[in-house]
Every structure is written in structure tokens, then in C-alpha cells.
mmCIF file of C-alpha atoms and ligand atoms in Angstrom:
data_model
loop_
_atom_site.group_PDB
_atom_site.id
_atom_site.type_symbol
_atom_site.label_atom_id
_atom_site.label_comp_id
_atom_site.label_asym_id
_atom_site.label_seq_id
_atom_site.Cartn_x
_atom_site.Cartn_y
_atom_site.Cartn_z
ATOM 1 C CA MET A 1 0.000 0.000 0.000
ATOM 2 C CA ALA A 2 1.525 3.283 -1.055
ATOM 3 C CA SER A 3 0.440 6.903 -1.402
ATOM 4 C CA GLY A 4 3.347 8.570 -3.120
ATOM 5 C CA ASN A 5 6.359 8.052 -5.315
ATOM 6 C CA GLY A 6 6.675 4.361 -4.555
ATOM 7 C CA SER A 7 10.456 4.038 -4.617
ATOM 8 C CA ASN A 8 10.216 1.495 -1.814
ATOM 9 C CA LEU A 9 7.574 -0.399 -3.738
ATOM 10 C CA GLN A 10 9.983 -0.358 -6.675
ATOM 11 C CA ALA A 11 12.701 -1.902 -4.488
ATOM 12 C CA ILE A 12 10.301 -4.752 -3.647
ATOM 13 C CA LEU A 13 9.250 -5.184 -7.285
ATOM 14 C CA ASP A 14 12.882 -5.188 -8.450
ATOM 15 C CA ALA A 15 13.930 -7.741 -5.831
ATOM 16 C CA SER A 16 10.963 -9.875 -6.776
ATOM 17 C CA ALA A 17 11.751 -9.679 -10.502
ATOM 18 C CA GLU A 18 15.436 -10.493 -9.913
ATOM 19 C CA GLY A 19 14.508 -13.467 -7.744
ATOM 20 C CA SER A 20 16.333 -11.982 -4.749
ATOM 21 C CA LEU A 21 13.223 -11.368 -2.610
ATOM 22 C CA THR A 22 12.284 -14.960 -1.910
ATOM 23 C CA ASP A 23 10.643 -17.645 -3.962
ATOM 24 C CA ARG A 24 8.011 -17.889 -1.226
ATOM 25 C CA ALA A 25 6.512 -14.485 -1.962
ATOM 26 C CA ARG A 26 5.105 -12.455 -4.784
ATOM 27 C CA VAL A 27 3.450 -9.081 -4.907
ATOM 28 C CA VAL A 28 -0.238 -9.686 -5.579
ATOM 29 C CA ALA A 29 -1.500 -6.105 -5.671
ATOM 30 C CA VAL A 30 -0.626 -2.478 -5.083
ATOM 31 C CA VAL A 31 -3.237 -0.198 -3.547
ATOM 32 C CA SER A 32 -3.083 3.553 -3.307
ATOM 33 C CA ASP A 33 -5.386 6.113 -1.758
ATOM 34 C CA ARG A 34 -4.180 8.624 -4.365
ATOM 35 C CA SER A 35 -4.929 8.320 -8.054
ATOM 36 C CA ASP A 36 -1.756 10.266 -8.936
ATOM 37 C CA SER A 37 0.537 8.010 -6.911
ATOM 38 C CA ARG A 38 3.534 6.940 -8.977
ATOM 39 C CA ALA A 39 3.285 3.636 -7.099
ATOM 40 C CA LEU A 40 0.243 2.693 -9.197
ATOM 41 C CA ALA A 41 2.130 3.307 -12.427
ATOM 42 C CA ARG A 42 5.085 1.288 -11.136
ATOM 43 C CA ALA A 43 2.767 -1.638 -10.384
ATOM 44 C CA THR A 44 1.167 -1.441 -13.814
ATOM 45 C CA GLU A 45 4.617 -1.376 -15.446
ATOM 46 C CA ALA A 46 5.472 -4.527 -13.484
ATOM 47 C CA GLY A 47 2.256 -6.248 -14.593
ATOM 48 C CA ILE A 48 0.774 -6.252 -11.111
ATOM 49 C CA ALA A 49 -2.810 -5.403 -10.176
ATOM 50 C CA SER A 50 -2.988 -1.759 -9.163
ATOM 51 C CA LEU A 51 -5.987 -0.196 -7.507
ATOM 52 C CA HIS A 52 -6.863 3.322 -6.552
ATOM 53 C CA VAL A 53 -9.088 3.365 -3.485
ATOM 54 C CA GLY A 54 -9.994 6.989 -2.980
ATOM 55 C CA ALA A 55 -11.920 8.398 -0.070
ATOM 56 C CA GLU A 56 -15.358 9.528 -1.127
ATOM 57 C CA PRO A 57 -16.587 12.965 -0.060
ATOM 58 C CA ASP A 58 -17.950 12.847 3.492
ATOM 59 C CA GLN A 59 -16.781 9.265 3.980
ATOM 60 C CA ASP A 60 -15.466 8.877 7.502
ATOM 61 C CA ARG A 61 -12.240 7.017 8.262
ATOM 62 C CA THR A 62 -13.972 3.905 9.552
ATOM 63 C CA GLU A 63 -16.160 3.609 6.485
ATOM 64 C CA TYR A 64 -13.186 4.123 4.202
ATOM 65 C CA ASP A 65 -11.148 1.524 6.078
ATOM 66 C CA ARG A 66 -13.982 -0.999 5.869
ATOM 67 C CA ARG A 67 -14.089 -0.602 2.086
ATOM 68 C CA LEU A 68 -10.282 -0.689 1.875
ATOM 69 C CA ALA A 69 -10.121 -3.845 3.999
ATOM 70 C CA GLU A 70 -12.681 -5.586 1.773
ATOM 71 C CA ILE A 71 -10.632 -4.801 -1.313
ATOM 72 C CA VAL A 72 -7.305 -5.820 0.233
ATOM 73 C CA ALA A 73 -8.800 -8.995 1.729
ATOM 74 C CA GLY A 74 -9.907 -9.983 -1.756
ATOM 75 C CA PHE A 75 -6.235 -10.602 -2.583
ATOM 76 C CA GLU A 76 -5.775 -12.849 0.488
ATOM 77 C CA PRO A 77 -2.429 -11.301 1.429
ATOM 78 C CA ASP A 78 -0.070 -12.942 3.905
ATOM 79 C CA LEU A 79 1.673 -9.614 4.356
ATOM 80 C CA VAL A 80 0.381 -6.049 4.018
ATOM 81 C CA VAL A 81 3.277 -3.655 3.475
ATOM 82 C CA LEU A 82 2.753 0.050 4.139
ATOM 83 C CA ALA A 83 5.404 1.521 1.872
ATOM 84 C CA GLY A 84 4.717 5.218 2.151
ATOM 85 C CA TRP A 85 1.018 4.844 2.987
ATOM 86 C CA MET A 86 0.065 8.290 4.234
ATOM 87 C CA ARG A 87 -3.356 7.676 5.799
ATOM 88 C CA ILE A 88 -3.637 6.656 9.419
ATOM 89 C CA LEU A 89 -5.384 3.295 9.524
ATOM 90 C CA THR A 90 -8.164 2.616 12.000
ATOM 91 C CA THR A 91 -8.849 -0.578 13.920
ATOM 92 C CA GLU A 92 -11.488 -1.305 11.290
ATOM 93 C CA PHE A 93 -8.693 -2.122 8.841
ATOM 94 C CA ILE A 94 -5.982 -3.287 11.223
ATOM 95 C CA SER A 95 -8.126 -5.917 12.946
ATOM 96 C CA ARG A 96 -8.791 -7.615 9.589
ATOM 97 C CA PHE A 97 -5.068 -8.254 9.069
ATOM 98 C CA ALA A 98 -3.812 -9.014 12.566
ATOM 99 C CA ASP A 99 -0.023 -9.554 12.650
ATOM 100 C CA LYS A 100 0.237 -9.104 8.894
ATOM 101 C CA ILE A 101 0.786 -5.352 8.573
ATOM 102 C CA ILE A 102 4.247 -3.811 8.513
ATOM 103 C CA ASN A 103 5.196 -0.152 8.102
ATOM 104 C CA LEU A 104 8.326 1.654 7.064
ATOM 105 C CA HIS A 105 9.284 4.914 8.779
ATOM 106 C CA PRO A 106 12.301 7.130 8.072
ATOM 107 C CA ALA A 107 13.404 7.586 11.675
ATOM 108 C CA LYS A 108 14.780 5.583 14.566
ATOM 109 C CA PRO A 109 12.316 3.743 16.826
ATOM 110 C CA GLY A 110 10.540 6.164 19.134
ATOM 111 C CA GLU A 111 11.607 9.254 17.192
ATOM 112 C CA LEU A 112 9.945 11.703 14.794
ATOM 113 C CA ALA A 113 6.593 9.962 14.361
ATOM 114 C CA GLY A 114 4.325 11.337 11.665
ATOM 115 C CA THR A 115 4.965 13.174 8.420
ATOM 116 C CA ARG A 116 8.116 15.012 7.255
ATOM 117 C CA ALA A 117 10.353 12.952 9.560
ATOM 118 C CA ILE A 118 13.405 13.385 7.322
ATOM 119 C CA GLU A 119 12.954 17.139 7.074
ATOM 120 C CA ARG A 120 12.469 17.461 10.825
ATOM 121 C CA ALA A 121 15.606 15.403 11.521
ATOM 122 C CA TRP A 122 17.572 17.541 9.062
ATOM 123 C CA GLN A 123 16.314 20.767 10.673
ATOM 124 C CA GLU A 124 17.244 19.477 14.120
ATOM 125 C CA ALA A 125 20.715 18.644 12.823
ATOM 126 C CA LEU A 126 21.051 22.171 11.400
ATOM 127 C CA ALA A 127 20.121 23.512 14.821
ATOM 128 C CA GLY A 128 22.857 21.348 16.371
ATOM 129 C CA GLU A 129 20.349 19.134 18.153
ATOM 130 C CA ARG A 130 21.168 15.806 16.481
ATOM 131 C CA THR A 131 23.865 14.146 14.380
ATOM 132 C CA GLU A 132 22.005 11.078 13.225
ATOM 133 C CA THR A 133 18.624 9.724 12.337
ATOM 134 C CA GLY A 134 17.509 6.341 11.013
ATOM 135 C CA VAL A 135 15.044 4.015 9.421
ATOM 136 C CA MET A 136 12.812 1.367 10.900
ATOM 137 C CA VAL A 137 10.404 -1.326 9.843
ATOM 138 C CA HIS A 138 7.813 -2.235 12.446
ATOM 139 C CA ARG A 139 4.616 -4.178 12.885
ATOM 140 C CA VAL A 140 1.329 -2.282 13.016
ATOM 141 C CA PRO A 141 -0.765 -3.878 15.767
ATOM 142 C CA ASP A 142 -2.939 -0.839 16.496
ATOM 143 C CA GLU A 143 -3.720 2.744 15.544
ATOM 144 C CA GLY A 144 -0.459 4.091 16.984
ATOM 145 C CA VAL A 145 1.407 6.197 14.416
ATOM 146 C CA ASP A 146 4.889 4.892 13.619
ATOM 147 C CA THR A 147 4.931 2.745 16.735
ATOM 148 C CA GLY A 148 4.677 -1.015 17.155
ATOM 149 C CA PRO A 149 7.134 -3.868 17.577
ATOM 150 C CA VAL A 150 10.330 -3.099 15.663
ATOM 151 C CA LEU A 151 11.420 -5.698 13.115
ATOM 152 C CA ALA A 152 14.516 -3.888 11.849
ATOM 153 C CA SER A 153 16.175 -0.534 12.293
ATOM 154 C CA GLU A 154 19.333 1.180 11.230
ATOM 155 C CA THR A 155 21.027 4.406 12.304
ATOM 156 C CA ILE A 156 22.017 6.864 9.590
ATOM 157 C CA PRO A 157 24.465 9.745 10.092
ATOM 158 C CA ILE A 158 23.563 13.321 9.186
ATOM 159 C CA GLU A 159 26.645 15.069 7.804
ATOM 160 C CA LEU A 160 27.268 18.743 8.494
ATOM 161 C CA ASP A 161 27.039 19.694 4.830
ATOM 162 C CA ASP A 162 24.001 17.548 3.997
ATOM 163 C CA THR A 163 21.266 19.207 2.017
ATOM 164 C CA LEU A 164 17.771 17.825 2.594
ATOM 165 C CA ASP A 165 17.986 16.085 -0.787
ATOM 166 C CA VAL A 166 21.296 14.428 0.031
ATOM 167 C CA LEU A 167 20.017 13.193 3.389
ATOM 168 C CA THR A 168 16.761 11.986 1.819
ATOM 169 C CA GLU A 169 18.692 10.029 -0.804
ATOM 170 C CA ARG A 170 20.910 8.419 1.872
ATOM 171 C CA ILE A 171 17.823 7.426 3.851
ATOM 172 C CA ARG A 172 15.993 6.085 0.797
ATOM 173 C CA ARG A 173 18.896 3.777 -0.068
ATOM 174 C CA VAL A 174 18.799 2.270 3.431
ATOM 175 C CA GLU A 175 14.992 2.042 3.374
ATOM 176 C CA HIS A 176 15.013 0.108 0.125
ATOM 177 C CA ARG A 177 17.473 -2.448 1.494
ATOM 178 C CA LEU A 178 15.957 -2.721 4.975
ATOM 179 C CA LEU A 179 12.395 -3.160 3.727
ATOM 180 C CA VAL A 180 13.329 -5.892 1.240
ATOM 181 C CA ASP A 181 15.523 -7.654 3.839
ATOM 182 C CA THR A 182 12.693 -7.562 6.384
ATOM 183 C CA ILE A 183 10.131 -8.950 3.957
ATOM 184 C CA ARG A 184 12.567 -11.710 3.014
ATOM 185 C CA ALA A 185 13.111 -12.577 6.683
ATOM 186 C CA LEU A 186 9.378 -12.629 7.418
ATOM 187 C CA CYS A 187 8.755 -14.868 4.432
ATOM 188 C CA ALA A 188 11.367 -17.300 5.704
ATOM 189 C CA GLN A 189 9.296 -17.909 8.814
ATOM 190 C CA PRO A 190 6.914 -20.854 8.711
ATOM 191 C CA LYS A 191 3.431 -19.815 7.688
ATOM 192 C CA GLU A 192 0.885 -20.343 10.423
ATOM 193 C CA ILE A 193 -1.562 -23.023 9.547
ATOM 194 C CA THR A 194 -5.065 -21.933 10.306
ATOM 195 C CA ALA A 195 -8.013 -24.260 10.536
HETATM 196 C C1 GRF B 201 9.429 6.635 2.970
HETATM 197 O O1 GRF B 201 10.345 7.540 3.535
HETATM 198 C C2 GRF B 201 8.725 5.861 4.055
HETATM 199 O O2 GRF B 201 9.548 5.585 5.135
HETATM 200 C C3 GRF B 201 7.635 6.814 4.468
HETATM 201 O O3 GRF B 201 7.185 7.357 3.238
HETATM 202 C C4 GRF B 201 8.277 7.380 2.308
HETATM 203 C C5 GRF B 201 7.833 6.724 1.037
HETATM 204 O O4 GRF B 201 8.774 6.873 -0.014
HETATM 205 N N1 GRF B 201 6.621 6.151 5.242
HETATM 206 P P1 GRF B 201 8.500 6.184 -1.413
HETATM 207 O O5 GRF B 201 7.115 6.615 -1.869
HETATM 208 O O6 GRF B 201 8.592 4.708 -1.231
HETATM 209 O O7 GRF B 201 9.565 6.705 -2.325
#
């Protein structure tokens, strides 16, 4: 699930196409809440089902999440990857995919939750308040924003002469690797057999 550019989605698609993701997994669908998300075009280019699920006027978050969950459930996913999904999910959605949702956030665990995390880290570094930031992949057990059990994290230095673009690029490279590595590790675990 992705809202924006989809570079992390692309990392997953590339790893999958190269055979370096795992032979136990394939991307079954890409869903975006935004019709202009580049992620949808990337999915189409890769020959993967891509769906725009837009919020209708006056639709509340619970109603939207119910509709979203129905659509996602139709693909019977074993893993739901939030790769730049910019809407906060409600319990309505999360409870349908217990233990299956993971999220990527461009900050260290417990830091800079919410939007513009890279920019905020960079501004804090400019102000002399930090010298590093990070990336994490975590499970999404509830409505908490950028919280939840951490599956992987990595610290990333902020250099004195970094522009925001340079720092963003450094973070993206780590995100792409960490997300693919985490998915691979999760797929290596035995699948729970449900009755
Ligand atoms: C990433 O920084 C991710 O951590 C955050 O949104 C961004 C998505 O980037 N949640 P992209 O669309 O995958 O390029």
C-alpha cells in the first residue's frame, strides 16, 4: 500500500523480478489512496494489479477503512506492506489483518513519528540538536502512528554539509534495502496453519 512516489515499492518489485526477494513471496497487488501516486504506475509497469481506493466525499475514516479492507482482503495477502502509505489506519482495517501489517518509517524507533520525519531530523541537525537519524520497519498492531514492535532498524548519520535532498537520498537507499531484507526474513518464517 503506497500513497506517493513508490520508490520502496519499486525496491520490492525489483527484488521480486530479480529473484532476490524470496521464492516464497510475490506481490499480488498495489493499492493507493491517491490516483496520482507513482506507485500505481510502477505496479502497472510490473504487470501487477494496481488499484486506486480513494476516499469519497464525506466518507469517515472507519467507512473508508472498511471498504479498503474488503478490497485488500480480496487478494488474500499474507503480508500487508505500508510503503509510504500516508493515511492513518483505524482498527477497522488493522483488525482484519492481525499480525500481517508492517510499516516503514524514516526515523529511529521512538523518534519523529508522523509526516516530514526526514525534514524534521535535518532541521534538528542544522540547529545542532542531532547528528544522526535512522530508518525502521515495524509491525502495526494498532492505531499508533509509527509505533509497534520493531522488526529492523538502522542508524544513519547526518553530515554537516548535507542538504535535505542528500540526506533523503541516503535514507531512501537504506529504506530500500531494509524493507526488502525484512520482507525476506518474514517470508522465511513458517506460515501459520489456520483451521
Ligand atoms: C518513505 O520515507 C517511508 O519511510 C515513508 O514514506 C516514504 C515513502 O517513499 N513512510 P517512497 O514513496 O517509497 O519513495
